[in-house]
């Protein structure tokens, strides 16, 4: 970076915005319109795109009231073509695999990476191999990998076990590895940070809160904000905080116990299956990003995740459980005085609510929380939970329910 000549920042900003009204596939992609900061392809003709990126940044007005954070926003990466933030990285890395002439690409996944990889591989006319932990991913994601034609192998192990097997497979077969350690995926996953800065007229928010699983996303976003500042596109860095589920918290533990010097893998356990990861590959990068930006790492309970997800849903936005850890984490950080009410905060929502509809249904039917310690959250949970009621078909029955609901 030290050797890069600083570009003309306002010319770049203008060019990136101008591309939004172009008809070319590369320009209409919210990843490739920033291609001056992604030096990864020799020939733009090799771009494989599904018009990813350019995702909405929603203001969360109700949640702002309940958290006391007035300027609260959600960058909804679940509004990507395959319903998760993975598309931004996948268009980048799959295009490279395509340019390099590979026939097969492969990943181990908790579901979203496999859905994205399968879709982009299919667009490029390539074959894809998916290793997922049997019974431990949401059905919506599994169905996507199948729908897009991936060879979908469900291994009797967890995500970390799938990664081990895949690392062996790629040594023995000519398949291109698309796990999040792939550096080109990180390049693509920088672009939501550019979109956020652009949306605020290049004034970065005070705080960006992201979920932590394999810890690639926090690393990519951190890299983007550091590069933007270095290139003179922005003047400061947001704090980047990473939130993990209590049952899948190796980064949280590492920072608590030894300041991020070493990381002890854990046996991961959480209903937020996307982040059920005990041995995250990119933990060192995530530690660096948290330290360089002055952010925090927190852990949240299963009940806190469920409540936060329902609150985001009640804004008409919706997300998958792994994304909701951001709001649960924000509440905790605000209680600890680590986020002030006047700060502008962005939550990164990583996946669409339809990715894991079983979870949502189980919550609203009152089945999900039975196993969890809900403690002091009970009143708030009662307010968000709406029973799905089965009735005999009559207008009287419906009107009775309507009256009951209006009284709540
Ligand atoms: N949120 C969602 C919805 C995810 O799918 C993932 C990771 C994360 C957050 C965590 O991001 O790993 O960069 O820290 N999903 C991967 C997958 C592991 O295979 O789909 P991270």
Short mmCIF file of C-alpha atoms and ligand atoms in Angstrom, two decimals:
data_model
loop_
_atom_site.label_atom_id
_atom_site.label_comp_id
_atom_site.label_asym_id
_atom_site.label_seq_id
_atom_site.Cartn_x
_atom_site.Cartn_y
_atom_site.Cartn_z
CA UNK A 1 0.00 0.00 0.00
CA UNK A 2 2.83 2.39 0.82
CA UNK A 3 3.90 2.33 -2.81
CA UNK A 4 0.52 3.00 -4.34
CA UNK A 5 0.22 6.48 -5.74
CA UNK A 6 -2.85 8.15 -4.24
CA UNK A 7 -5.64 8.30 -6.84
CA UNK A 8 -7.90 11.25 -7.45
CA UNK A 9 -10.51 10.41 -4.82
CA UNK A 10 -13.32 12.54 -6.18
CA UNK A 11 -12.85 11.22 -9.72
CA UNK A 12 -13.12 7.66 -8.40
CA UNK A 13 -16.21 8.42 -6.36
CA UNK A 14 -17.85 9.97 -9.42
CA UNK A 15 -16.89 7.03 -11.67
CA UNK A 16 -18.27 4.45 -9.22
CA UNK A 17 -21.57 6.27 -8.91
CA UNK A 18 -21.85 6.85 -12.64
CA UNK A 19 -21.54 3.10 -13.28
CA UNK A 20 -24.83 2.47 -11.43
CA UNK A 21 -26.73 3.72 -14.48
CA UNK A 22 -24.67 1.78 -17.02
CA UNK A 23 -26.09 -1.28 -18.81
CA UNK A 24 -22.95 -3.43 -18.65
CA UNK A 25 -22.94 -6.45 -16.31
CA UNK A 26 -19.67 -5.42 -14.68
CA UNK A 27 -20.87 -1.88 -14.00
CA UNK A 28 -24.22 -3.00 -12.59
CA UNK A 29 -22.53 -5.30 -10.09
CA UNK A 30 -22.03 -3.67 -6.70
CA UNK A 31 -18.73 -5.52 -6.55
CA UNK A 32 -17.23 -4.89 -9.99
CA UNK A 33 -18.21 -1.24 -10.19
CA UNK A 34 -15.45 -0.76 -7.62
CA UNK A 35 -12.98 -2.71 -9.76
CA UNK A 36 -10.21 -0.11 -9.39
CA UNK A 37 -9.78 -1.53 -5.88
CA UNK A 38 -9.95 -5.18 -6.97
CA UNK A 39 -6.89 -5.99 -9.01
CA UNK A 40 -7.61 -9.67 -9.41
CA UNK A 41 -8.49 -10.39 -13.07
CA UNK A 42 -6.37 -10.12 -16.17
CA UNK A 43 -9.41 -9.85 -18.44
CA UNK A 44 -12.78 -8.36 -17.45
CA UNK A 45 -14.44 -10.68 -19.95
CA UNK A 46 -13.98 -13.44 -17.35
CA UNK A 47 -16.27 -11.77 -14.82
CA UNK A 48 -19.01 -14.11 -13.57
CA UNK A 49 -21.74 -11.94 -12.08
CA UNK A 50 -25.34 -12.27 -10.91
CA UNK A 51 -25.69 -8.50 -10.34
CA UNK A 52 -24.64 -8.87 -6.71
CA UNK A 53 -24.08 -6.04 -4.27
CA UNK A 54 -25.72 -2.59 -4.31
CA UNK A 55 -27.66 -3.86 -1.30
CA UNK A 56 -29.98 -1.64 0.76
CA UNK A 57 -28.93 0.29 3.83
CA UNK A 58 -32.05 0.53 5.98
CA UNK A 59 -32.58 2.83 8.94
CA UNK A 60 -33.88 0.80 11.93
CA UNK A 61 -36.28 3.22 13.57
CA UNK A 62 -38.04 0.93 16.07
CA UNK A 63 -34.87 -0.79 17.18
CA UNK A 64 -33.22 2.62 17.48
CA UNK A 65 -35.80 3.47 20.14
CA UNK A 66 -35.36 0.24 22.07
CA UNK A 67 -31.56 0.47 22.04
CA UNK A 68 -31.30 4.24 22.53
CA UNK A 69 -29.01 4.47 19.48
CA UNK A 70 -30.70 7.09 17.33
CA UNK A 71 -28.75 6.63 14.12
CA UNK A 72 -28.97 2.91 13.65
CA UNK A 73 -28.73 1.27 10.22
CA UNK A 74 -28.75 -2.23 8.76
CA UNK A 75 -26.66 -2.99 5.69
CA UNK A 76 -28.63 -5.94 4.38
CA UNK A 77 -26.28 -8.28 2.59
CA UNK A 78 -29.04 -10.89 2.65
CA UNK A 79 -30.54 -8.97 -0.30
CA UNK A 80 -27.93 -10.44 -2.63
CA UNK A 81 -28.84 -12.88 -5.46
CA UNK A 82 -28.41 -16.04 -3.37
CA UNK A 83 -29.59 -14.37 -0.16
CA UNK A 84 -26.31 -13.86 1.68
CA UNK A 85 -23.19 -11.69 1.88
CA UNK A 86 -21.20 -14.53 0.34
CA UNK A 87 -22.10 -13.42 -3.20
CA UNK A 88 -19.79 -10.40 -3.03
CA UNK A 89 -16.77 -12.61 -2.39
CA UNK A 90 -17.93 -15.40 -4.64
CA UNK A 91 -18.26 -13.32 -7.80
CA UNK A 92 -14.64 -12.26 -7.28
CA UNK A 93 -13.07 -15.64 -6.52
CA UNK A 94 -15.18 -17.66 -8.95
CA UNK A 95 -14.22 -15.25 -11.74
CA UNK A 96 -10.56 -15.91 -10.93
CA UNK A 97 -11.14 -19.70 -10.96
CA UNK A 98 -12.87 -19.29 -14.33
CA UNK A 99 -9.98 -17.22 -15.70
CA UNK A 100 -7.48 -19.83 -14.47
CA UNK A 101 -9.36 -22.48 -16.44
CA UNK A 102 -10.48 -24.74 -13.58
CA UNK A 103 -13.37 -27.12 -14.21
CA UNK A 104 -14.17 -27.83 -10.56
CA UNK A 105 -14.50 -25.52 -7.54
CA UNK A 106 -15.06 -26.71 -3.98
CA UNK A 107 -15.85 -25.45 -0.50
CA UNK A 108 -16.73 -26.63 2.99
CA UNK A 109 -19.63 -24.62 4.31
CA UNK A 110 -22.24 -23.98 6.95
CA UNK A 111 -24.58 -23.40 3.99
CA UNK A 112 -24.33 -19.91 2.55
CA UNK A 113 -20.94 -20.25 0.91
CA UNK A 114 -22.08 -23.46 -0.75
CA UNK A 115 -25.26 -21.82 -2.07
CA UNK A 116 -23.28 -18.90 -3.50
CA UNK A 117 -20.51 -21.06 -4.95
CA UNK A 118 -22.99 -23.43 -6.60
CA UNK A 119 -24.88 -20.56 -8.23
CA UNK A 120 -21.81 -18.74 -9.58
CA UNK A 121 -20.22 -21.99 -10.78
CA UNK A 122 -23.40 -22.84 -12.64
CA UNK A 123 -23.41 -19.39 -14.29
CA UNK A 124 -19.83 -19.96 -15.45
CA UNK A 125 -20.58 -23.48 -16.74
CA UNK A 126 -18.28 -24.96 -14.09
CA UNK A 127 -18.82 -27.88 -11.69
CA UNK A 128 -18.93 -27.49 -7.93
CA UNK A 129 -18.29 -29.76 -4.95
CA UNK A 130 -19.89 -28.88 -1.62
CA UNK A 131 -18.97 -30.45 1.73
CA UNK A 132 -21.46 -29.65 4.48
CA UNK A 133 -21.95 -31.02 7.98
CA UNK A 134 -24.80 -33.54 7.94
CA UNK A 135 -27.91 -32.25 9.73
CA UNK A 136 -26.25 -29.04 10.88
CA UNK A 137 -27.21 -26.52 8.19
CA UNK A 138 -30.51 -24.83 7.37
CA UNK A 139 -32.60 -26.60 4.74
CA UNK A 140 -33.01 -23.49 2.59
CA UNK A 141 -29.28 -23.36 2.01
CA UNK A 142 -28.92 -27.06 1.31
CA UNK A 143 -31.74 -26.83 -1.22
CA UNK A 144 -29.97 -23.98 -3.02
CA UNK A 145 -26.76 -25.98 -3.49
CA UNK A 146 -28.83 -28.82 -4.94
CA UNK A 147 -30.93 -26.50 -7.10
CA UNK A 148 -27.82 -24.94 -8.64
CA UNK A 149 -26.42 -28.36 -9.48
CA UNK A 150 -23.59 -28.79 -6.97
CA UNK A 151 -22.33 -32.25 -6.02
CA UNK A 152 -23.57 -31.88 -2.45
CA UNK A 153 -21.92 -34.21 0.06
CA UNK A 154 -23.24 -34.22 3.61
CA UNK A 155 -20.43 -35.46 5.85
CA UNK A 156 -21.04 -36.97 9.28
CA UNK A 157 -19.00 -34.35 11.11
CA UNK A 158 -19.15 -30.62 11.91
CA UNK A 159 -18.00 -27.65 9.79
CA UNK A 160 -14.46 -27.85 11.13
CA UNK A 161 -14.36 -31.55 10.16
CA UNK A 162 -15.53 -30.67 6.62
CA UNK A 163 -12.69 -28.14 6.31
CA UNK A 164 -10.15 -30.81 7.31
CA UNK A 165 -11.47 -33.26 4.71
CA UNK A 166 -11.56 -30.62 1.98
CA UNK A 167 -7.97 -29.53 2.64
CA UNK A 168 -6.96 -33.12 1.96
CA UNK A 169 -9.14 -33.38 -1.16
CA UNK A 170 -7.67 -30.27 -2.81
CA UNK A 171 -4.17 -31.73 -2.44
CA UNK A 172 -5.26 -34.82 -4.32
CA UNK A 173 -7.58 -33.50 -7.04
CA UNK A 174 -7.45 -30.49 -9.40
CA UNK A 175 -10.26 -28.55 -7.72
CA UNK A 176 -10.07 -24.85 -6.92
CA UNK A 177 -10.59 -24.10 -3.22
CA UNK A 178 -13.24 -21.47 -2.56
CA UNK A 179 -13.29 -21.44 1.22
CA UNK A 180 -13.02 -18.02 2.83
CA UNK A 181 -9.23 -18.30 3.14
CA UNK A 182 -9.26 -17.69 -0.62
CA UNK A 183 -7.75 -14.18 -0.92
CA UNK A 184 -9.94 -13.18 -3.88
CA UNK A 185 -13.07 -13.79 -1.84
CA UNK A 186 -11.79 -11.28 0.69
CA UNK A 187 -11.25 -8.75 -2.10
CA UNK A 188 -14.89 -9.06 -3.19
CA UNK A 189 -16.10 -8.88 0.39
CA UNK A 190 -14.46 -5.48 0.75
CA UNK A 191 -17.11 -3.85 -1.41
CA UNK A 192 -19.98 -3.58 1.12
CA UNK A 193 -17.65 -1.28 3.07
CA UNK A 194 -17.29 0.94 -0.01
CA UNK A 195 -21.06 0.97 -0.44
CA UNK A 196 -21.55 1.97 3.19
CA UNK A 197 -19.04 4.81 2.90
CA UNK A 198 -20.64 5.95 -0.37
CA UNK A 199 -24.12 5.91 1.19
CA UNK A 200 -22.95 8.30 3.91
CA UNK A 201 -21.26 10.62 1.37
CA UNK A 202 -17.88 9.12 2.30
CA UNK A 203 -18.24 9.91 6.00
CA UNK A 204 -17.76 6.51 7.58
CA UNK A 205 -20.08 5.45 10.42
CA UNK A 206 -18.72 5.44 13.97
CA UNK A 207 -19.24 1.75 14.47
CA UNK A 208 -19.78 -1.31 12.27
CA UNK A 209 -20.96 -4.52 13.94
CA UNK A 210 -20.55 -7.89 12.21
CA UNK A 211 -21.17 -11.53 13.13
CA UNK A 212 -18.11 -13.71 13.61
CA UNK A 213 -17.84 -17.29 12.33
CA UNK A 214 -14.82 -18.21 10.26
CA UNK A 215 -13.88 -14.51 10.63
CA UNK A 216 -13.25 -13.70 6.99
CA UNK A 217 -15.91 -11.03 6.73
CA UNK A 218 -14.65 -8.85 9.56
CA UNK A 219 -11.17 -9.14 8.03
CA UNK A 220 -12.34 -8.13 4.55
CA UNK A 221 -14.34 -5.15 5.78
CA UNK A 222 -11.45 -4.01 7.95
CA UNK A 223 -9.11 -4.23 4.96
CA UNK A 224 -11.52 -2.12 2.91
CA UNK A 225 -11.82 0.67 5.47
CA UNK A 226 -8.04 0.75 5.95
CA UNK A 227 -7.50 0.96 2.19
CA UNK A 228 -10.12 3.68 1.76
CA UNK A 229 -8.45 5.78 4.42
CA UNK A 230 -5.03 5.18 2.96
CA UNK A 231 -6.20 6.21 -0.50
CA UNK A 232 -7.79 9.40 0.79
CA UNK A 233 -11.36 8.30 0.01
CA UNK A 234 -12.36 8.61 3.67
CA UNK A 235 -10.90 10.47 6.62
CA UNK A 236 -11.29 7.97 9.45
CA UNK A 237 -11.98 4.36 10.39
CA UNK A 238 -15.16 3.00 11.96
CA UNK A 239 -14.76 0.80 14.99
CA UNK A 240 -15.36 -2.76 13.80
CA UNK A 241 -16.81 -5.09 16.42
CA UNK A 242 -17.30 -8.82 16.04
CA UNK A 243 -20.08 -10.72 17.79
CA UNK A 244 -20.09 -14.47 18.35
CA UNK A 245 -22.65 -16.90 19.74
CA UNK A 246 -21.78 -18.03 23.30
CA UNK A 247 -21.56 -21.63 22.12
CA UNK A 248 -19.22 -20.81 19.24
CA UNK A 249 -16.98 -18.17 20.78
CA UNK A 250 -13.30 -19.03 20.20
CA UNK A 251 -12.36 -15.46 19.24
CA UNK A 252 -14.14 -13.98 22.26
CA UNK A 253 -12.33 -16.39 24.54
CA UNK A 254 -8.98 -15.76 22.92
CA UNK A 255 -9.30 -11.99 23.38
CA UNK A 256 -10.52 -12.36 26.97
CA UNK A 257 -7.90 -14.89 27.98
CA UNK A 258 -4.74 -13.79 26.19
CA UNK A 259 -5.47 -10.63 24.21
CA UNK A 260 -5.71 -12.54 20.92
CA UNK A 261 -2.23 -14.09 21.13
CA UNK A 262 -3.40 -17.66 20.68
CA UNK A 263 -6.74 -19.28 19.87
CA UNK A 264 -8.00 -22.49 21.39
CA UNK A 265 -10.59 -24.20 19.12
CA UNK A 266 -13.93 -25.02 20.76
CA UNK A 267 -16.59 -27.63 20.02
CA UNK A 268 -19.16 -25.26 18.52
CA UNK A 269 -22.83 -25.38 19.43
CA UNK A 270 -25.51 -22.84 18.39
CA UNK A 271 -28.86 -22.73 16.58
CA UNK A 272 -27.35 -19.89 14.51
CA UNK A 273 -25.92 -22.65 12.33
CA UNK A 274 -24.11 -20.31 9.91
CA UNK A 275 -21.65 -19.38 12.65
CA UNK A 276 -21.36 -22.78 14.28
CA UNK A 277 -17.59 -22.77 13.85
CA UNK A 278 -15.08 -23.76 16.52
CA UNK A 279 -11.77 -23.29 14.71
CA UNK A 280 -11.99 -20.09 12.63
CA UNK A 281 -9.43 -19.83 9.82
CA UNK A 282 -9.04 -16.04 9.75
CA UNK A 283 -8.89 -15.33 13.49
CA UNK A 284 -5.52 -13.56 13.39
CA UNK A 285 -6.77 -11.12 10.78
CA UNK A 286 -9.91 -10.47 12.81
CA UNK A 287 -7.86 -9.74 15.93
CA UNK A 288 -5.82 -7.24 13.93
CA UNK A 289 -8.94 -5.50 12.57
CA UNK A 290 -10.52 -5.20 16.02
CA UNK A 291 -7.30 -3.80 17.44
CA UNK A 292 -6.55 -1.43 14.54
CA UNK A 293 -10.06 0.03 14.55
CA UNK A 294 -10.63 0.12 18.32
CA UNK A 295 -13.61 -2.26 18.13
CA UNK A 296 -14.74 -5.00 20.51
CA UNK A 297 -15.56 -8.68 20.52
CA UNK A 298 -18.67 -9.82 22.42
CA UNK A 299 -20.62 -13.03 22.84
CA UNK A 300 -24.41 -13.36 23.02
CA UNK A 301 -26.73 -16.08 24.26
CA UNK A 302 -29.18 -18.15 22.21
CA UNK A 303 -32.14 -16.32 23.77
CA UNK A 304 -30.58 -12.93 23.00
CA UNK A 305 -30.07 -13.98 19.37
CA UNK A 306 -33.67 -15.16 19.06
CA UNK A 307 -35.08 -11.94 20.49
CA UNK A 308 -32.84 -9.75 18.33
CA UNK A 309 -33.89 -11.67 15.23
CA UNK A 310 -37.57 -11.14 16.06
CA UNK A 311 -36.99 -7.41 16.58
CA UNK A 312 -35.29 -7.05 13.20
CA UNK A 313 -38.14 -9.03 11.65
CA UNK A 314 -40.67 -6.71 13.25
CA UNK A 315 -39.07 -3.80 11.32
CA UNK A 316 -40.16 -5.54 8.10
CA UNK A 317 -36.58 -6.42 7.27
CA UNK A 318 -35.81 -9.88 8.58
CA UNK A 319 -32.56 -11.79 8.64
CA UNK A 320 -31.20 -15.17 9.56
CA UNK A 321 -30.19 -15.94 13.17
CA UNK A 322 -26.44 -15.54 12.57
CA UNK A 323 -27.07 -11.97 11.38
CA UNK A 324 -29.12 -11.11 14.45
CA UNK A 325 -26.12 -11.53 16.74
CA UNK A 326 -25.18 -8.01 15.60
CA UNK A 327 -28.20 -6.42 17.28
CA UNK A 328 -27.88 -8.63 20.36
CA UNK A 329 -24.22 -7.59 20.54
CA UNK A 330 -25.02 -3.91 20.07
CA UNK A 331 -27.40 -4.03 23.03
CA UNK A 332 -24.68 -5.52 25.17
CA UNK A 333 -22.06 -3.01 24.05
CA UNK A 334 -24.48 -0.13 24.66
CA UNK A 335 -25.21 -1.40 28.20
CA UNK A 336 -21.46 -1.51 28.85
CA UNK A 337 -21.09 2.09 27.64
CA UNK A 338 -18.97 0.99 24.67
CA UNK A 339 -21.43 2.50 22.17
CA UNK A 340 -22.82 5.97 22.82
CA UNK A 341 -26.35 7.05 21.88
CA UNK A 342 -25.10 9.79 19.54
CA UNK A 343 -22.99 7.41 17.48
CA UNK A 344 -23.92 6.31 13.98
CA UNK A 345 -23.98 2.51 14.01
CA UNK A 346 -24.33 0.03 11.14
CA UNK A 347 -25.27 -3.61 11.70
CA UNK A 348 -24.17 -5.93 8.93
CA UNK A 349 -27.01 -8.36 8.22
CA UNK A 350 -25.39 -11.30 6.49
CA UNK A 351 -28.28 -13.54 5.45
CA UNK A 352 -31.93 -13.38 4.36
CA UNK A 353 -34.71 -14.45 6.73
CA UNK A 354 -35.89 -17.17 4.28
CA UNK A 355 -32.56 -18.97 4.60
CA UNK A 356 -33.72 -20.51 7.87
CA UNK A 357 -37.50 -20.25 8.06
CA UNK A 358 -37.66 -23.25 10.45
CA UNK A 359 -35.97 -21.10 13.09
CA UNK A 360 -38.48 -18.27 12.70
CA UNK A 361 -41.46 -20.59 12.85
CA UNK A 362 -40.08 -22.37 15.93
CA UNK A 363 -39.64 -18.99 17.66
CA UNK A 364 -43.13 -17.68 16.95
CA UNK A 365 -44.75 -20.99 17.86
CA UNK A 366 -43.00 -20.78 21.22
CA UNK A 367 -40.97 -23.95 20.62
CA UNK A 368 -37.52 -22.47 20.15
CA UNK A 369 -36.89 -20.96 23.55
CA UNK A 370 -37.98 -23.95 25.62
CA UNK A 371 -34.43 -25.22 25.87
CA UNK A 372 -32.84 -21.86 26.64
CA UNK A 373 -32.36 -19.77 29.74
CA UNK A 374 -34.51 -16.73 28.87
CA UNK A 375 -34.27 -15.09 32.31
CA UNK A 376 -34.80 -11.31 32.22
CA UNK A 377 -35.60 -11.35 28.50
CA UNK A 378 -39.02 -12.94 29.05
CA UNK A 379 -41.14 -9.72 28.89
CA UNK A 380 -39.43 -8.55 25.70
CA UNK A 381 -39.79 -11.97 24.15
CA UNK A 382 -43.50 -12.03 24.97
CA UNK A 383 -43.89 -8.72 23.13
CA UNK A 384 -42.19 -9.89 19.94
CA UNK A 385 -43.59 -13.40 19.85
CA UNK A 386 -46.81 -13.75 17.87
CA UNK A 387 -48.42 -17.14 18.08
CA UNK A 388 -49.28 -18.76 14.83
CA UNK A 389 -52.88 -19.76 15.58
CA UNK A 390 -54.76 -22.60 13.93
CA UNK A 391 -58.50 -22.01 13.68
CA UNK A 392 -61.67 -23.53 12.28
CA UNK A 393 -62.60 -21.53 9.20
CA UNK A 394 -65.10 -18.86 10.22
CA UNK A 395 -65.15 -15.06 10.15
CA UNK A 396 -66.18 -15.04 13.84
CA UNK A 397 -63.03 -16.91 14.80
CA UNK A 398 -60.87 -14.57 12.74
CA UNK A 399 -62.51 -11.47 14.22
CA UNK A 400 -61.98 -12.79 17.74
CA UNK A 401 -58.26 -13.19 17.05
CA UNK A 402 -58.11 -9.76 15.46
CA UNK A 403 -59.63 -8.21 18.58
CA UNK A 404 -57.19 -10.05 20.81
CA UNK A 405 -54.21 -8.93 18.72
CA UNK A 406 -55.41 -5.31 18.64
CA UNK A 407 -55.51 -5.32 22.43
CA UNK A 408 -51.85 -6.32 22.72
N1 LIG B 1 -23.42 -14.83 8.86
C1 LIG B 1 -23.80 -15.75 7.96
C2 LIG B 1 -25.21 -15.75 7.51
C3 LIG B 1 -22.86 -16.70 7.49
O1 LIG B 1 -23.25 -17.61 6.59
C4 LIG B 1 -21.55 -16.68 7.97
C5 LIG B 1 -20.55 -17.65 7.52
C6 LIG B 1 -21.21 -15.67 8.91
C7 LIG B 1 -22.16 -14.77 9.31
C8 LIG B 1 -19.84 -15.54 9.46
O2 LIG B 1 -18.98 -14.95 8.55
O3 LIG B 1 -17.30 -16.75 8.53
O4 LIG B 1 -16.81 -14.52 7.54
O5 LIG B 1 -17.01 -14.79 10.01
N2 LIG B 1 -20.82 -18.63 6.78
C9 LIG B 1 -19.81 -19.53 6.18
C10 LIG B 1 -20.48 -20.48 5.21
C11 LIG B 1 -18.88 -20.15 7.12
O6 LIG B 1 -19.93 -21.57 4.97
O7 LIG B 1 -21.50 -20.14 4.64
P1 LIG B 1 -17.42 -15.27 8.66
#
